[in-house]
Short mmCIF file of C-alpha atoms in Angstrom, two decimals:
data_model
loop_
_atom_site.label_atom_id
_atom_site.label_comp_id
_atom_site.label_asym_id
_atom_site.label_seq_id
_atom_site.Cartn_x
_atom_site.Cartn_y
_atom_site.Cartn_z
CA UNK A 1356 0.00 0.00 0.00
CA UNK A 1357 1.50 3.14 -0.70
CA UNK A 1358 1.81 5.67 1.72
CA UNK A 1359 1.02 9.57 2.32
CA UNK A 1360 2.97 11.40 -0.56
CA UNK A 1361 3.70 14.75 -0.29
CA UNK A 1362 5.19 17.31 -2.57
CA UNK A 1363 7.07 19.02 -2.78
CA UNK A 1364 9.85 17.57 -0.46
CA UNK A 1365 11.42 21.27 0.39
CA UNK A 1366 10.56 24.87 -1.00
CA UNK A 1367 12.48 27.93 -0.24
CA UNK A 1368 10.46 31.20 -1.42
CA UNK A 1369 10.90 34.65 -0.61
CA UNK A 1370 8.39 36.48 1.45
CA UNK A 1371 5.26 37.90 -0.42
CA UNK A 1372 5.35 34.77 -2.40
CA UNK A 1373 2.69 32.29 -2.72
CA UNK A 1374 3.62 28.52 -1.79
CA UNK A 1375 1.20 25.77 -2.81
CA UNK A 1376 1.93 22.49 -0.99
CA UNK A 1377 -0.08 19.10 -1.97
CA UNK A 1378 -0.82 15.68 -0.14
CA UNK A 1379 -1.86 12.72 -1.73
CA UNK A 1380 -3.61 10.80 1.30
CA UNK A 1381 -3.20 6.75 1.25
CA UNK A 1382 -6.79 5.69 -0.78
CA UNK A 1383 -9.46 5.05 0.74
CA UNK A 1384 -8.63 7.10 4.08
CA UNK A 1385 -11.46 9.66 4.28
CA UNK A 1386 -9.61 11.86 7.24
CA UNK A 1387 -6.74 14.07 6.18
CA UNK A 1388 -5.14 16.27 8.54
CA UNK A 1389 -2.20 19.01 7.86
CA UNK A 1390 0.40 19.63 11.00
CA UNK A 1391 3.09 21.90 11.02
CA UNK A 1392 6.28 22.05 12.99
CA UNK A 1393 7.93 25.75 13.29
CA UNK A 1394 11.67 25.89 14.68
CA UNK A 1395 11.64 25.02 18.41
CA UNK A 1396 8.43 23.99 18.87
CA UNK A 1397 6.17 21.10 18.64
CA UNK A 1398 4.45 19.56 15.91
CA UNK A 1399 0.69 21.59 15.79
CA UNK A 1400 -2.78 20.99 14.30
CA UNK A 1401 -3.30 23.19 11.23
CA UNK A 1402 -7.14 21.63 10.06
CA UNK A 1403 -8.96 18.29 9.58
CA UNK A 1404 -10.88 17.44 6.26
CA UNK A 1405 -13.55 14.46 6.37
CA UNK A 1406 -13.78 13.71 2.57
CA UNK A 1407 -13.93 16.96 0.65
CA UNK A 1408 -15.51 18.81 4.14
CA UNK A 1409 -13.16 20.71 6.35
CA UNK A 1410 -14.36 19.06 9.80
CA UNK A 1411 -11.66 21.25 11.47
CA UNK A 1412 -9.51 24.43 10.59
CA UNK A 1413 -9.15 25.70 13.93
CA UNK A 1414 -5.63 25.09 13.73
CA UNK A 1415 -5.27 27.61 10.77
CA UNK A 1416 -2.90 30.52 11.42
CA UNK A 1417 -4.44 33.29 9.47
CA UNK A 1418 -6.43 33.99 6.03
CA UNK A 1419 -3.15 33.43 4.49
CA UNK A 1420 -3.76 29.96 4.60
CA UNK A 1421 -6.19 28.26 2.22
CA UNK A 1422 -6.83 24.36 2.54
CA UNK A 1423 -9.20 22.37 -0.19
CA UNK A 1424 -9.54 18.61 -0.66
CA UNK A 1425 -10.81 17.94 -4.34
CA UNK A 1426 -13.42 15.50 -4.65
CA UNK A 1427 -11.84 13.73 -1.27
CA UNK A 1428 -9.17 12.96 -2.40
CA UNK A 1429 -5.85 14.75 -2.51
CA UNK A 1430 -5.17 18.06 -0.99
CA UNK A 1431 -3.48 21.43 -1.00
CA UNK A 1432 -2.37 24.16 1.24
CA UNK A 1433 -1.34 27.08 -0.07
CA UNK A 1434 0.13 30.06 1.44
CA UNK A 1435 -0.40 33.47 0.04
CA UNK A 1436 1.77 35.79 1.04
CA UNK A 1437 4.19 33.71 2.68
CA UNK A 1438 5.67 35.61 5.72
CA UNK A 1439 9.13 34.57 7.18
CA UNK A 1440 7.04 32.92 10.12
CA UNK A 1441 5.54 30.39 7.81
CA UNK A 1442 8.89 28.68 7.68
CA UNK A 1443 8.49 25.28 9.27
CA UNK A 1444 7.85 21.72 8.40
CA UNK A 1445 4.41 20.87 7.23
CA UNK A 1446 2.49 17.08 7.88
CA UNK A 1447 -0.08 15.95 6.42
CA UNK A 1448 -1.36 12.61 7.25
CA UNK A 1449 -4.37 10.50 6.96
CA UNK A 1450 -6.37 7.69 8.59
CA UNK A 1451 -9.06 5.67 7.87
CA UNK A 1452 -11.40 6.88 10.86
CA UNK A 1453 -11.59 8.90 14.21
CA UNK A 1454 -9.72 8.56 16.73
CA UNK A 1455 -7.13 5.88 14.99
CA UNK A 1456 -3.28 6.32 14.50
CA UNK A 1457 -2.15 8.40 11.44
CA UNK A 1458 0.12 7.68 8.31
CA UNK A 1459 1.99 10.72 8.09
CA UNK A 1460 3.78 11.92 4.91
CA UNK A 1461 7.28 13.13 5.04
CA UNK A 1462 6.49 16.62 5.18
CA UNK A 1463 6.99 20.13 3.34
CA UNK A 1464 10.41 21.62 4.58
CA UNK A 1465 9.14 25.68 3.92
CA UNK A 1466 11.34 28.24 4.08
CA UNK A 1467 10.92 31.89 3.97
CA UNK A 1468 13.46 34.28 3.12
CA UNK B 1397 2.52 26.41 27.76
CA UNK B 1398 2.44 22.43 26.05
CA UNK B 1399 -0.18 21.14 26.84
CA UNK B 1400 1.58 17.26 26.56
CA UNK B 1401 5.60 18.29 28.63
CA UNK B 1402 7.69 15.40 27.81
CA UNK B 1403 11.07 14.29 29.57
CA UNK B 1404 13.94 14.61 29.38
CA UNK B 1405 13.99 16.42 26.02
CA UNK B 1406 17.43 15.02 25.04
CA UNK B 1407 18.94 11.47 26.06
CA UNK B 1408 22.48 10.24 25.39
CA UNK B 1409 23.19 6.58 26.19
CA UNK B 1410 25.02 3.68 25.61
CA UNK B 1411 24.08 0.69 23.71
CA UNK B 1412 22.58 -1.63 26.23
CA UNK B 1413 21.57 0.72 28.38
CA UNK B 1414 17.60 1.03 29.58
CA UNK B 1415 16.11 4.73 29.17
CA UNK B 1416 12.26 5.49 30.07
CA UNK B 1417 10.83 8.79 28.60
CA UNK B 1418 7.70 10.71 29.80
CA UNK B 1419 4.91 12.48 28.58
CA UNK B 1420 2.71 14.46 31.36
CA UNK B 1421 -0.18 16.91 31.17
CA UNK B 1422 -2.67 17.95 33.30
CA UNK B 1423 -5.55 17.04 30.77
CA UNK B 1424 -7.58 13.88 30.24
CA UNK B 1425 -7.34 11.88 27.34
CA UNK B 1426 -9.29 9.45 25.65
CA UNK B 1427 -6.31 7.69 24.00
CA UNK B 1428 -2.23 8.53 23.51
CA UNK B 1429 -0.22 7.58 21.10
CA UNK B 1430 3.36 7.27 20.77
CA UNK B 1431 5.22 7.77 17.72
CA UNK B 1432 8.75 7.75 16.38
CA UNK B 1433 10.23 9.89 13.71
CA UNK B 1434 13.86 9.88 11.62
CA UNK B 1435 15.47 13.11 9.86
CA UNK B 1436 13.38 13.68 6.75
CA UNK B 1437 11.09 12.00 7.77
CA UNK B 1438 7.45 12.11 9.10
CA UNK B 1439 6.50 10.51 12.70
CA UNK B 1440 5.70 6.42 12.32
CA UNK B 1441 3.14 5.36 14.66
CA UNK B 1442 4.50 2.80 17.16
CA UNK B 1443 1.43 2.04 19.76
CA UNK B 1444 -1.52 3.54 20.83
CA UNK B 1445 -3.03 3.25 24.52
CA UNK B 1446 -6.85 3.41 25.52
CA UNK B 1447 -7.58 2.29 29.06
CA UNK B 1448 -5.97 3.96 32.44
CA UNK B 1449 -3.24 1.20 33.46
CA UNK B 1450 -2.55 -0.27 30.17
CA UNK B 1451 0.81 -1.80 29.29
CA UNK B 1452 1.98 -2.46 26.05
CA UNK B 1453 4.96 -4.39 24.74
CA UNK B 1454 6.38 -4.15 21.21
CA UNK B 1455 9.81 -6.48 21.43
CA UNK B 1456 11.87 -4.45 23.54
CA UNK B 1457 9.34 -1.59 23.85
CA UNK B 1458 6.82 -1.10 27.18
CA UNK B 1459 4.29 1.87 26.91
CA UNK B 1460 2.15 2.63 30.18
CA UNK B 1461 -0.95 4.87 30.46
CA UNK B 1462 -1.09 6.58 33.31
CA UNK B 1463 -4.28 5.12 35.41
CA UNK B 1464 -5.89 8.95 35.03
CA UNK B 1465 -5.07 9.09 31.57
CA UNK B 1466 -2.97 11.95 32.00
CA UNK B 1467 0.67 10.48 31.56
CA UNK B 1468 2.29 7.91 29.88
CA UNK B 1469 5.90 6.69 29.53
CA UNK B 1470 8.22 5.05 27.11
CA UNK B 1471 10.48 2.45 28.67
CA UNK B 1472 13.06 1.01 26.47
CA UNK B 1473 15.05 -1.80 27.08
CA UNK B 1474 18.78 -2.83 26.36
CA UNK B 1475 18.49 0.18 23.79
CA UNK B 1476 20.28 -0.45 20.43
CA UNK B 1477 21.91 2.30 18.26
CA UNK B 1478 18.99 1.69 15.88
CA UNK B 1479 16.36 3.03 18.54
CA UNK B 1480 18.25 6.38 17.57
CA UNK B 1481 15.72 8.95 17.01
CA UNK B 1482 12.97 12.01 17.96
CA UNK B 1483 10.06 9.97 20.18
CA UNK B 1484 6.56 11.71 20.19
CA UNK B 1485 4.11 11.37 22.38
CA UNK B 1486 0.67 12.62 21.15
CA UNK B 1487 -2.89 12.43 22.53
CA UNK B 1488 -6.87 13.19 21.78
CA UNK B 1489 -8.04 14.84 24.32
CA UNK B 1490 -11.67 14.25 26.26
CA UNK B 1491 -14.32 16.57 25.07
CA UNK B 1492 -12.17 18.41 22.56
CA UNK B 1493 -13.80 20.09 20.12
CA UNK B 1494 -12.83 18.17 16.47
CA UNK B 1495 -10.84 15.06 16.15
CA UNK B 1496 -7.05 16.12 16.36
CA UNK B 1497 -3.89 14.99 18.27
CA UNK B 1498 -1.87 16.69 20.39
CA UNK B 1499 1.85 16.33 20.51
CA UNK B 1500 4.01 16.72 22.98
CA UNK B 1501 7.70 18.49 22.14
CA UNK B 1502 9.39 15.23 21.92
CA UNK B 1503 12.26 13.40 23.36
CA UNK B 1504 15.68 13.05 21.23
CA UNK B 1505 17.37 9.36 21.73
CA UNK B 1506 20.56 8.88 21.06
CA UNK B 1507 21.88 4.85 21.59
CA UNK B 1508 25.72 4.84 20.80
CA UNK B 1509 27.42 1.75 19.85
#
């Protein structure tokens, strides 16, 4: 079974850009979640898509960030304008129902300059 | 303030040596789960614990939840250079609103031969 892809694996942009990061979930998993981890501190809840619904997007920093799951399956997160505080690593993962473990991907390494 | 504190942040042993790491909050949770993550890589699950009390064993692994569900530990035995890596605790909390996990700021393992 593959696993969570996500793409690309690193991304340096300058502020004011716009970033557009994609996960491909493993099939079949309806819950998709995105995670970031900034410099220093732990890995944090971004938002939580059931299908093509966001179920969650408390986790979302700002209106910068925009989050859509195409017909349920893969997603995007895209930043725009990227801010030198965006500059972490950024999760996604999946998992076929509440409450179970999660398949992460190998992350987004974002960097602002 | 982390919700999930684990301890010690950083551990330095030597092969065949035991270590135990922690994870403590002050919050309920209906489940915790511990993971394990490599450079480049995005956090693997290893176990996940439901019931106040429980042990778990994976091979030379033991994971205890706390009997209030607020703690947990990691207790590793005759450690090998390949347990090298950043250990994660991460839980869902009781009554939260949404389906996410929080993670602790995980604890760095380093086994040398």
């Amino acid at each position: 079974e593959a696993g969570v892809t996500q793409f690309p694996s690193h991304s340096v942009i300058e502020k004011g850009q716009t970033v557009t990061l994609r996960c491909d979930p493993i099939s079949g998993h309806d819950n998709l979640y995105w995670y970031r981890r900034v410099m220093g501190k732990e890995i944090k809840f971004l938002l939580h898509f059931v299908k093509e619904s966001k179920q969650d997007e408390s986790g979302m920093p700002n209106n910068r960030f925009l989050a859509e799951r195409t017909g349920g399956t893969y997603s995007t997160l895209k930043v725009q304008p990227a801010e030198l505080e965006d500059s972490g690593v950024y999760f996604c993962a999946s998992s076929p129902g509440q409450f179970y473990g999660y398949t992460f991907g190998s992350g987004t390494r974002l960097t602002v300059v | 303030t982390q919700l999930l504190e684990q301890s010690p942040q950083f551990l330095s042993i030597q092969e065949g040596e035991n270590l135990t790491v922690y994870c403590n909050s002050s919050s309920v949770f209906s489940s915790l789960q511990w993971y394990r993550q490599e450079p480049g890589e995005g956090p693997v699950l290893l176990v996940t614990v439901v019931t106040g009390g429980e042990v778990k064993k994976l091979k030379r692994l033991t994971f205890q939840f706390g009997d209030a569900r607020k703690d947990s530990s990691l207790h590793i035995t005759a450690a090998q250079p390949g347990d090298t890596g950043l250990y994660l605790c991460a839980g869902f909390m009781i009554k939260a609103a949404g389906n996410k996990l929080t993670f602790g700021g995980g604890t760095r393992v380093l086994v040398k031969p």
